[in-house]
Short mmCIF file of C-alpha atoms and ligand atoms in Angstrom, two decimals:
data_model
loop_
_atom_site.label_atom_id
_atom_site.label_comp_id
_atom_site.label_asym_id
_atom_site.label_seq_id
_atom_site.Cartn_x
_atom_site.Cartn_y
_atom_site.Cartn_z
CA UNK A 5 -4.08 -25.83 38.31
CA UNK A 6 -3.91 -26.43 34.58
CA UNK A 7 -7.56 -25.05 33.96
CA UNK A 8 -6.77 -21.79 36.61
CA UNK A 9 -3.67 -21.20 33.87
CA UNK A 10 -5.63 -21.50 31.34
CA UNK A 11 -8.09 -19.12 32.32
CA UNK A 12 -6.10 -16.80 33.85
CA UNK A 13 -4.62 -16.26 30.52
CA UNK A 14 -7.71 -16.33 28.58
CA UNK A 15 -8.68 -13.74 31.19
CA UNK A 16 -5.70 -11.55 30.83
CA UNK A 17 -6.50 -11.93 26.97
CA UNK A 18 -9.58 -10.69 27.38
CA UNK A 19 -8.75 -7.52 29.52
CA UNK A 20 -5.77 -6.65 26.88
CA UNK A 21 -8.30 -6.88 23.72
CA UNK A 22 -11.55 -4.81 25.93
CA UNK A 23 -9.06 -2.01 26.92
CA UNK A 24 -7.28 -1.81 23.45
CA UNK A 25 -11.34 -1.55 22.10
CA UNK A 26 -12.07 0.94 24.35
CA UNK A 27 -9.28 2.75 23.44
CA UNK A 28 -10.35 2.90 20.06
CA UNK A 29 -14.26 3.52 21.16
CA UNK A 30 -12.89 6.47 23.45
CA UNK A 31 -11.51 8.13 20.77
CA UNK A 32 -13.09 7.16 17.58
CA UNK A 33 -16.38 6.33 15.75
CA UNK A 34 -16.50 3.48 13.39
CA UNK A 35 -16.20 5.31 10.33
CA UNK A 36 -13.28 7.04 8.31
CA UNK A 37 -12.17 10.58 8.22
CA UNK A 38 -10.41 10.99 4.76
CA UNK A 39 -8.27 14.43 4.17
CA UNK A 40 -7.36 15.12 0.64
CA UNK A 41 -4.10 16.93 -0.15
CA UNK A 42 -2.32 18.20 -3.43
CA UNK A 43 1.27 17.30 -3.45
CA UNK A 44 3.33 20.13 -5.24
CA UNK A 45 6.54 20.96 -6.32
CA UNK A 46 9.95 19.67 -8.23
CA UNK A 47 13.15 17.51 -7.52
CA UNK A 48 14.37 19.71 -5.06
CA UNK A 49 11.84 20.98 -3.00
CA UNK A 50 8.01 19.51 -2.41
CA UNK A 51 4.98 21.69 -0.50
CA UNK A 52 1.39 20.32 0.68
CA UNK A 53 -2.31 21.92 0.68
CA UNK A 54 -5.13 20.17 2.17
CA UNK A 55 -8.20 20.28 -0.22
CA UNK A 56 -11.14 18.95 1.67
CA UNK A 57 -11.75 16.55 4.41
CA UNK A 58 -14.47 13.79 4.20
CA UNK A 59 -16.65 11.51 6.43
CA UNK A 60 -16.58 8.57 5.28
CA UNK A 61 -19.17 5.36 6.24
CA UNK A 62 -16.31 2.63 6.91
CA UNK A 63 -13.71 1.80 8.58
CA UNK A 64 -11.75 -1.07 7.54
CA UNK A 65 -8.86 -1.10 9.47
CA UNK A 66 -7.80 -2.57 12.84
CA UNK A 67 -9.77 -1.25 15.82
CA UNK A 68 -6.48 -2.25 18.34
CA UNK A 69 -3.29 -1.32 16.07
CA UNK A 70 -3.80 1.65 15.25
CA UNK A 71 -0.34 3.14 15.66
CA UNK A 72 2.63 2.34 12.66
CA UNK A 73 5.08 -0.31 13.72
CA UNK A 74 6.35 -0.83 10.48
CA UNK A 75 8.27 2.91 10.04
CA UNK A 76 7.99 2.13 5.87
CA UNK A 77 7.02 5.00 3.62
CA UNK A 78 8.17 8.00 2.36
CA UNK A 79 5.62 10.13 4.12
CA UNK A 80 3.77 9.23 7.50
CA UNK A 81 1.21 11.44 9.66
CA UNK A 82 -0.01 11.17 13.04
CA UNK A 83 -3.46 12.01 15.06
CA UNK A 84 -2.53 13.94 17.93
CA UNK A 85 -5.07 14.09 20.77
CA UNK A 86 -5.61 18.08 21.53
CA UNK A 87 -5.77 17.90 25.34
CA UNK A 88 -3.26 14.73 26.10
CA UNK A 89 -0.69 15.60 23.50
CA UNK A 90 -0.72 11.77 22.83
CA UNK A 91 -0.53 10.27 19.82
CA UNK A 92 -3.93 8.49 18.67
CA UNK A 93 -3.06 6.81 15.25
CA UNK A 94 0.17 6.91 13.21
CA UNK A 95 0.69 5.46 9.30
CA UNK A 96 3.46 5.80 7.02
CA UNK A 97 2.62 5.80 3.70
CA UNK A 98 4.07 6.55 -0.05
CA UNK A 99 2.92 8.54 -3.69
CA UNK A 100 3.19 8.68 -7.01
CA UNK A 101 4.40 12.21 -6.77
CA UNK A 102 7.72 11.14 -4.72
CA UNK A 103 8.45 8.37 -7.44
CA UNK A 104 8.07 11.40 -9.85
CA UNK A 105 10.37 13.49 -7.88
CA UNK A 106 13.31 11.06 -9.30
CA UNK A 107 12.26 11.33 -12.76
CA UNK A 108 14.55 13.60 -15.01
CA UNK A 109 11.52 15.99 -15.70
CA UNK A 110 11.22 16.43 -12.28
CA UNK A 111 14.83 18.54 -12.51
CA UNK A 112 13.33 20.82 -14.92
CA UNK A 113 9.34 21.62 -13.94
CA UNK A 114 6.97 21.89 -11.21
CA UNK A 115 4.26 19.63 -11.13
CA UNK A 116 1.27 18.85 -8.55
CA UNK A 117 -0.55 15.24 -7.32
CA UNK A 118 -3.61 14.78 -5.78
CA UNK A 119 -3.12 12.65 -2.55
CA UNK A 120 -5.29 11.28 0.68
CA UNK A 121 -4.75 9.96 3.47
CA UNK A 122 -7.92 8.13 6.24
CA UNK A 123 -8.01 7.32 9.32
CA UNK A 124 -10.41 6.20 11.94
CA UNK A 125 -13.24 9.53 12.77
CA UNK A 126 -11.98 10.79 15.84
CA UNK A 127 -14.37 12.28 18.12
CA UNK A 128 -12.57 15.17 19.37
CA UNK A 129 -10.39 17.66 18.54
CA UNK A 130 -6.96 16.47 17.03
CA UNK A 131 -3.86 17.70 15.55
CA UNK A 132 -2.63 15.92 12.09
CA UNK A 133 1.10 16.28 11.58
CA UNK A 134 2.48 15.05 8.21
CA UNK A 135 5.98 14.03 7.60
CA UNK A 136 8.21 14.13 4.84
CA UNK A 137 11.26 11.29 5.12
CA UNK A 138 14.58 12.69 3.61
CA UNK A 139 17.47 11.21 1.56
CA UNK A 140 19.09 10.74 4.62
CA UNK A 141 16.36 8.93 6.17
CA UNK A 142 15.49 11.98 8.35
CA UNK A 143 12.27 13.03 8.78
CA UNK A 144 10.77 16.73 8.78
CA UNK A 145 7.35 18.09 9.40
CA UNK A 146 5.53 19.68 6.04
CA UNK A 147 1.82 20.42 7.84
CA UNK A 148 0.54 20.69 11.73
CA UNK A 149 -3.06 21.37 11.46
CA UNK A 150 -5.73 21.15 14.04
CA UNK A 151 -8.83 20.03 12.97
CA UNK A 152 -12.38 19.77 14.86
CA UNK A 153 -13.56 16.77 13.65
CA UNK A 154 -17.41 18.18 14.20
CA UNK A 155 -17.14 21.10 11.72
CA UNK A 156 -20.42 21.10 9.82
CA UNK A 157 -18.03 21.81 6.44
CA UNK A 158 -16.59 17.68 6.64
CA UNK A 159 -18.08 17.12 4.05
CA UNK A 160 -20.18 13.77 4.57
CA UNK A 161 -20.01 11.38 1.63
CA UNK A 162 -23.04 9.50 0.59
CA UNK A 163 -22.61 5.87 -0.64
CA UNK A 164 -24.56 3.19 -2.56
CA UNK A 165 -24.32 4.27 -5.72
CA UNK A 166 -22.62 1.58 -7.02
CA UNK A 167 -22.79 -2.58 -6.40
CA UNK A 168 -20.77 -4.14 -4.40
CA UNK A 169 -19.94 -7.34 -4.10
CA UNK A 170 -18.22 -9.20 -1.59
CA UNK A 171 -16.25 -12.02 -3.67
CA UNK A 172 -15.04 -14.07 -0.61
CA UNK A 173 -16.00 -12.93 3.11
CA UNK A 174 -14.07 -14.37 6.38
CA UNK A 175 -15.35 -12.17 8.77
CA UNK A 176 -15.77 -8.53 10.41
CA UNK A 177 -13.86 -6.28 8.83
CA UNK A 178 -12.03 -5.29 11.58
CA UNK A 179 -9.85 -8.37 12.26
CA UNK A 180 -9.92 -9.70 8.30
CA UNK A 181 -7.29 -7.94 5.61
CA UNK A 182 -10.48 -6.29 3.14
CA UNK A 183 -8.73 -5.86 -0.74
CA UNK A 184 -11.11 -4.23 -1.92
CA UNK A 185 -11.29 -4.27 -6.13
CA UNK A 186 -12.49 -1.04 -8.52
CA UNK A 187 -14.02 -1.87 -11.94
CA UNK A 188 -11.60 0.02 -14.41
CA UNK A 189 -11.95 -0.22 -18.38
CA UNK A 190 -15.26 -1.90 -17.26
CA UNK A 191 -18.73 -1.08 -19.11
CA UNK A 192 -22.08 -1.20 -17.07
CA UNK A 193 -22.69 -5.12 -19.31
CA UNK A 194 -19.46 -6.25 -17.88
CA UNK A 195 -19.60 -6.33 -14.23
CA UNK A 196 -20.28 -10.52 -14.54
CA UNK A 197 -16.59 -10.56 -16.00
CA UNK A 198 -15.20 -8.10 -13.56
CA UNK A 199 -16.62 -10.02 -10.66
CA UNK A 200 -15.23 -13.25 -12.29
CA UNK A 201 -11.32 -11.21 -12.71
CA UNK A 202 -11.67 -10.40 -9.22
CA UNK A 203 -12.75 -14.24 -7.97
CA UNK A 204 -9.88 -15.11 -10.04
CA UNK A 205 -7.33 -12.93 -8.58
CA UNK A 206 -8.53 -13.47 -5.34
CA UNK A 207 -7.58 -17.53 -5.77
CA UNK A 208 -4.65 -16.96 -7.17
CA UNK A 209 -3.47 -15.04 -3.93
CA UNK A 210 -4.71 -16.85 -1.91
CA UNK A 211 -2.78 -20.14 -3.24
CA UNK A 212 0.58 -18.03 -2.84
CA UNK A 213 2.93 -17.66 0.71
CA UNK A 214 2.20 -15.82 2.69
CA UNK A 215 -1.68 -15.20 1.87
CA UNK A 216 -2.15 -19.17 1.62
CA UNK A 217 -0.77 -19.54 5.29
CA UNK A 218 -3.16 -17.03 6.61
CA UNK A 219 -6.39 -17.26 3.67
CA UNK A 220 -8.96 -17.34 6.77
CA UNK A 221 -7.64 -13.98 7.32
CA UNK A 222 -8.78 -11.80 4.03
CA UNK A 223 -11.88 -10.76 2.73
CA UNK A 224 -12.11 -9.46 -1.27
CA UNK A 225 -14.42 -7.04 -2.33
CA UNK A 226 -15.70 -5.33 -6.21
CA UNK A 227 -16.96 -2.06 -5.95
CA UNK A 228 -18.87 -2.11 -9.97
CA UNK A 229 -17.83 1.10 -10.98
CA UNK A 230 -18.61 1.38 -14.81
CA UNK A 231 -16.59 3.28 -17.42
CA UNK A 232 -18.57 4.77 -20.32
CA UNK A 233 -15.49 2.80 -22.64
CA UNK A 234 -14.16 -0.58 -22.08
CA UNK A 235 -10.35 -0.73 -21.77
CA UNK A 236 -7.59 1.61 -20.55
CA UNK A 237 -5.74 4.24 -21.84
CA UNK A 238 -2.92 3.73 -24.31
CA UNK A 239 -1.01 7.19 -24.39
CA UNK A 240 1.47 5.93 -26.62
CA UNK A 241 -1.23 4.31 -29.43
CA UNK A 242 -3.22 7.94 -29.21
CA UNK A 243 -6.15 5.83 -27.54
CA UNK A 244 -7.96 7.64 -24.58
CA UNK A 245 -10.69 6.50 -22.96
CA UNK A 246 -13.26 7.94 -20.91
CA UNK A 247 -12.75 5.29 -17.87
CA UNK A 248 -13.77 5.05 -13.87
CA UNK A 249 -10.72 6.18 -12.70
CA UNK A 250 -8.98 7.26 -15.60
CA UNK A 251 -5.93 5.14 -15.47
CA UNK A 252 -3.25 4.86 -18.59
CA UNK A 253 0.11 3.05 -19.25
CA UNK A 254 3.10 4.78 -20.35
CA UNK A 255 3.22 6.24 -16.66
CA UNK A 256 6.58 8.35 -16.96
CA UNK A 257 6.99 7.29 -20.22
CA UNK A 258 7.45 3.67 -19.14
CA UNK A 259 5.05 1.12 -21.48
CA UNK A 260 4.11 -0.99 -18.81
CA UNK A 261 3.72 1.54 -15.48
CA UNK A 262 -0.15 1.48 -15.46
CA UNK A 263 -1.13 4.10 -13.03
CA UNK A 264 -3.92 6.33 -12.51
CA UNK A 265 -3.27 10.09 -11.08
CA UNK A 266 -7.43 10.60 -10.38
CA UNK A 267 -6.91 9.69 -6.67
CA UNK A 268 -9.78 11.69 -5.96
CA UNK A 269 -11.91 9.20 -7.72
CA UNK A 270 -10.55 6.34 -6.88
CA UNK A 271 -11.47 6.78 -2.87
CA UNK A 272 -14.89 8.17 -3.97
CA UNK A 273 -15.60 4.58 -5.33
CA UNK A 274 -13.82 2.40 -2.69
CA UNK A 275 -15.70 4.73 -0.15
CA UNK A 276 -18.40 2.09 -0.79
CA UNK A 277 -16.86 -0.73 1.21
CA UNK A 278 -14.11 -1.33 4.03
CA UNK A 279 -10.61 -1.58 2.91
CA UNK A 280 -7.56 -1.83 3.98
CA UNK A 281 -6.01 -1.61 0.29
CA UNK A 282 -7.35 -0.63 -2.87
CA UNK A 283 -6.89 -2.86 -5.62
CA UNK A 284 -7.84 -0.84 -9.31
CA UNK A 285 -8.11 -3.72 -11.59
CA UNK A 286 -8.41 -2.69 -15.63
CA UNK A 287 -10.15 -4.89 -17.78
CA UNK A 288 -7.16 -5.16 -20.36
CA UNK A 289 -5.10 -8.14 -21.90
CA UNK A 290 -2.05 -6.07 -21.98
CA UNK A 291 1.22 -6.41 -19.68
CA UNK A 292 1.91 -3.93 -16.88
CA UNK A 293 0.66 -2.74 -13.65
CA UNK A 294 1.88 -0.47 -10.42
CA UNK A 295 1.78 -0.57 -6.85
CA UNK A 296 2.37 2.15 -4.32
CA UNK A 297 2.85 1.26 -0.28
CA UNK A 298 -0.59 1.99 1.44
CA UNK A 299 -1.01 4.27 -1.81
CA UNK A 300 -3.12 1.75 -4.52
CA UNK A 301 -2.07 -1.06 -6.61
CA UNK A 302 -3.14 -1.53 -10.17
CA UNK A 303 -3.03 -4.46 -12.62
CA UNK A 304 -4.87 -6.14 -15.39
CA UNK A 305 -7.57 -8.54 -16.08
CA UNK A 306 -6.50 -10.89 -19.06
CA UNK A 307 -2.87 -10.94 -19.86
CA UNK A 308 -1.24 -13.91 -19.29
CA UNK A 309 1.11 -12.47 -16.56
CA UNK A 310 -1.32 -10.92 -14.67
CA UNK A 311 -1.63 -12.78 -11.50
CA UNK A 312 1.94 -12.75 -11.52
CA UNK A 313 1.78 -8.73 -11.95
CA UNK A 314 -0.38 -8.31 -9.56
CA UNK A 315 0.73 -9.89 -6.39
CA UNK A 316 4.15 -8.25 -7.27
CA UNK A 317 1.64 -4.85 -7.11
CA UNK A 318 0.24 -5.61 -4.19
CA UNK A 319 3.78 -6.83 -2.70
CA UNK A 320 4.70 -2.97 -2.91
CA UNK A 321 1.01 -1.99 -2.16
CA UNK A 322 -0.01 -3.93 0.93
CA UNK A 323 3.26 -5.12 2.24
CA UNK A 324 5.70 -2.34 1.82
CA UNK A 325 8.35 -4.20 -0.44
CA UNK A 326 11.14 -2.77 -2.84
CA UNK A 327 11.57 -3.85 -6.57
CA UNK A 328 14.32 -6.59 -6.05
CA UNK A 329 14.84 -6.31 -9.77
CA UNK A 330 17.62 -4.11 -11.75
CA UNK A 331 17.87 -5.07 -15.23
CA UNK A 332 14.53 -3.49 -16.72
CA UNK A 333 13.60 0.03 -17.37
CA UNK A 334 12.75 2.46 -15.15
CA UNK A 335 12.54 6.30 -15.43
CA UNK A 336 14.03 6.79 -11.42
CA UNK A 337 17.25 7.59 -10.86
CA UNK A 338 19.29 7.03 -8.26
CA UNK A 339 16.17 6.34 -5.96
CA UNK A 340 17.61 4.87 -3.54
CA UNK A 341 20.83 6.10 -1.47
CA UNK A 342 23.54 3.91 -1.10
CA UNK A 343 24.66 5.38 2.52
CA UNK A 344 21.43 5.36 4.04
CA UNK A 345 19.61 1.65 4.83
CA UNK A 346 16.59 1.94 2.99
CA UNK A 347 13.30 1.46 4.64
CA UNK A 348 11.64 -1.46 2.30
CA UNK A 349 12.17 -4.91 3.98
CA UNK A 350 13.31 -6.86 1.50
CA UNK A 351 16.64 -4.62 0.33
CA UNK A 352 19.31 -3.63 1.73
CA UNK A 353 22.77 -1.17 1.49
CA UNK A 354 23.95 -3.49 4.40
CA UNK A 355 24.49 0.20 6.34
CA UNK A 356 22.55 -1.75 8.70
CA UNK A 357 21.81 -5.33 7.87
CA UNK A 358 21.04 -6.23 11.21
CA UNK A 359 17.83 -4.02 10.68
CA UNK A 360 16.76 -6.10 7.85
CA UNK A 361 16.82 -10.06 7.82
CA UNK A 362 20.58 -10.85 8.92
CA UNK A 363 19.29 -13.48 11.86
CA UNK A 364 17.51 -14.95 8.50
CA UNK A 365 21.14 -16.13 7.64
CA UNK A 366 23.04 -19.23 7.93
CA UNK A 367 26.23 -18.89 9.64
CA UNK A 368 27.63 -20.83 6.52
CA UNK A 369 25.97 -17.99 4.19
CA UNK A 370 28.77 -15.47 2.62
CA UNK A 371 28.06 -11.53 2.65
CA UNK A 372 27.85 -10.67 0.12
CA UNK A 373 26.15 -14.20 -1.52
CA UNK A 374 27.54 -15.30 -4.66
CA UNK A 375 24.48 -15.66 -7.18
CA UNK A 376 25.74 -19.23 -7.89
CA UNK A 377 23.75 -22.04 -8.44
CA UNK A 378 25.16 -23.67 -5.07
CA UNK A 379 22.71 -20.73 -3.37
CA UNK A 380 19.81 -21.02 -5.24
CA UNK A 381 17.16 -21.73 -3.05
CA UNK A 382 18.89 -20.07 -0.07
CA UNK A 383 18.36 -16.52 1.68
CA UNK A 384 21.40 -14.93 0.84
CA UNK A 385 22.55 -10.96 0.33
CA UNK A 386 22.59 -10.94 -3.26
CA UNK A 387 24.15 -7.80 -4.94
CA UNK A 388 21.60 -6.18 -7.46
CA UNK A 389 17.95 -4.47 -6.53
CA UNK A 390 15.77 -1.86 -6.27
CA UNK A 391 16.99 -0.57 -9.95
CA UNK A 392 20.94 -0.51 -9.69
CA UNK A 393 23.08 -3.78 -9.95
CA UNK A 394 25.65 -2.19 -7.49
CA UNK A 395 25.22 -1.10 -3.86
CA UNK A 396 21.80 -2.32 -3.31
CA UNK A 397 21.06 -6.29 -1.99
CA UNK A 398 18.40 -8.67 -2.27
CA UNK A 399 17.81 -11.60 -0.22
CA UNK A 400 17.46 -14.11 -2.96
CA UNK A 401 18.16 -15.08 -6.82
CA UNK A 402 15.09 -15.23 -7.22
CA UNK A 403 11.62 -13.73 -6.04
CA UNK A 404 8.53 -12.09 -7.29
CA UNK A 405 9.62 -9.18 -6.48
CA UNK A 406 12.43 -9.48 -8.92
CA UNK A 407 10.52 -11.56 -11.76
CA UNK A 408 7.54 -13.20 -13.19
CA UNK A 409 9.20 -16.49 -13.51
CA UNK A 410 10.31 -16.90 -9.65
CA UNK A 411 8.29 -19.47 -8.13
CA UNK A 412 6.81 -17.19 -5.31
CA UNK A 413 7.88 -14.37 -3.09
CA UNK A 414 11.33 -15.06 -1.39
CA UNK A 415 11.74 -16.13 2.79
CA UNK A 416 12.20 -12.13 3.51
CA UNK A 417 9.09 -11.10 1.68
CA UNK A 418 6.90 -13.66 2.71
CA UNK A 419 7.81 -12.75 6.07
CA UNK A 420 8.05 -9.20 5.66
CA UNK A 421 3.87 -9.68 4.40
CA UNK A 422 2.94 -12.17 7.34
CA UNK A 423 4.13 -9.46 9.66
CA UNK A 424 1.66 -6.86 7.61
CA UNK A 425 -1.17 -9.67 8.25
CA UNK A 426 -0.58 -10.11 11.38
CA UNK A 427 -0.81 -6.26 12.31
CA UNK A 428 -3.91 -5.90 10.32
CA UNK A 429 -5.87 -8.24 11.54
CA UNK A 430 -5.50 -7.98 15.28
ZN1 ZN B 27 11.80 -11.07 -2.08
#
């Protein structure tokens, strides 16, 4: 009877994982279709074009979960099947453009982003529907287009023109979480140390919570992509340099927001591997980096902060998570509102805490939590985050999300990111 159970359910496992891959096979080839958009317009109102759409030679993603259940992002689009009306694949994701829109320029001129989005090819006709979330937390539709997916203009994108090299490998693609690393501020004679940045990185993650619980589960990857300089861009020190992916600090005026606005290039280059998040690392001993939810993240190779920096990029990169911190400078304002529940796990307005991690509570836990030593290592609702000290609430003191000296991410982040592994690598 045992044995029966047992295979009855390894049976039943079997079925649900064939029909969810046929499901995928029905509608999709293994490769990417990648549309490229410019972002446009000011505080108040934003508009979208599409520029181009690509074929491109990987797909990195899950083959079964292939619709969002995460509802994160300022933006999300869906792939709607043409003769079902169903919906095929869904993803929320964010930009540098709406972090601009909060910026005081923003009030005062327009300005345009480049921005794409990829998904698996489908194989038949499809509509792609791209939302817009509002202050409110609303959501409104900015672009319906229907797209043949065989029109001999997708432009087909050729790869192998740089090395890659796959730093630690766990498996297919499909079921593993691929970071996949771009050589920034790297010359062609320095792709041994960019390779070494990336090992490095890679076992520093992987020795954190929640990628050490689940280090089977991630493969890392360095696309070589050589800059004709070595080092990034210092707008304030006058220094430009003619770079990979042309990335600079003083990002809205800010010294340390390292970003780089050549989208475009960047997905050329990590067209050359399967991804599920782009990693630009810039060969640089200075402090800073950025990170964008299913966007990019950015960060350096040789300051002493930088592992730190970077899983804090990746935090808001590959898991979705807020800033928990509210002291340091920041050109946003008011980026968050305080009568909406914001979408990022790990804060909240406590509109609606139950939402976020209120069964994460002791029943002997106050709300709000005093930040007193007597709650230090607890999960709490800790006033001060996501840039204001007032109205917003973090879960902990402490976390690296808030600062470089926490030891690690707090219980609502970790968990927040084993819930992104999970539904990656299924
Ligand atoms: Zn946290």
């Amino acid at each position: 009877m045992q044995k029966l159970l047992v295979n009855i359910i390894i049976f039943f496992g079997m079925t649900s994982c064939l029909t969810a891959q046929s499901f995928f096979d029905k509608h999709f080839e293994d490769k990417s279709m990648r549309i490229d958009l410019i972002l446009a317009g000011n505080k108040q109102n934003q508009t979208v074009y599409i520029t181009e759409l690509k074929k491109e030679p990987y797909w990195g993603g899950s083959k079964n979960n292939l619709k969002d259940q995460f509802n994160y992002g300022e933006y999300r689009f869906f792939i709607i099947d043409e003769n079902t009306s169903d919906t095929l694949y869904s993803k929320g994701f964010c930009t540098l453009f709406e972090e601009w829109r909060s910026t005081e320029e923003a009030k005062h001129i327009n300005k345009a982003f480049y921005q794409t989005v990829t998904f698996p090819y489908p194989k038949n006709e499809f509509t792609f529907i791209l939302n817009e979330r509002h202050r409110d937390g609303s959501f409104s539709t900015m672009l319906t287009q229907k797209i043949d997916p065989s029109d001999v203009n997708i432009r087909q994108t050729q790869t192998g023109k740089y090395e890659v090299a796959q730093i630690i490998n766990n498996g297919p693609s499909h079921q593993m979480v691929d970071l996949l690393f771009i050589a920034e501020g790297y010359q062609a004679d320095e792709m041994d140390k960019f390779k070494k940045d990336v090992k490095k990185h890679a076992d520093y993650l992987l020795k954190q919570s929640p990628y050490l619980e689940n280090k089977e589960k991630f493969n890392f990857w360095a696309v070589c992509s050589p800059s004709q300089e070595s080092g990034p861009s210092e707008p304030e020190k006058g220094v430009w340099k003619e770079t990979a992916v042309q990335a600079a600090f003083n990002t809205f005026y800010v010294d340390r927001y390292l970003e780089s606005t050549n989208v475009k290039a960047i997905r050329d280059i990590a067209a050359e591997a399967p991804y599920d998040h782009i990693v630009v690392l810039v060969n640089s001993k200075r402090y800073g980096g950025g990170g964008i939810y299913n966007h990019f993240s950015l960060g350096t190779s040789d300051n002493y902060l930088a592992h730190e920096v970077m899983i804090h990029e990746i935090g808001h990169g590959l898991f979705g998570l807020a800033d928990e911190y509210y002291t340091s400078d920041v050109a946003y304002q008011d980026f968050f509102n305080l009568k909406v529940e914001p979408w990022q796990p790990n804060i909240t307005t406590l509109i609606d805490f139950n939402s976020k991690w209120q069964s994460m509570l002791s029943s002997h836990t106050p709300v709000p939590t005093p930040a007193d030593s007597e709650f230090e290592n607890t999960t709490g609702v800790f006033e001060g985050g996501g840039y204001v000290s007032k109205g917003v609430y973090r879960p902990a003191i402490n976390c690296r999300m808030k600062s470089n000296e926490a030891k690690g991410f707090c219980e609502v982040c970790k968990n927040a990111g084993d819930k992104m592994i999970k539904f990656l690598t299924q």
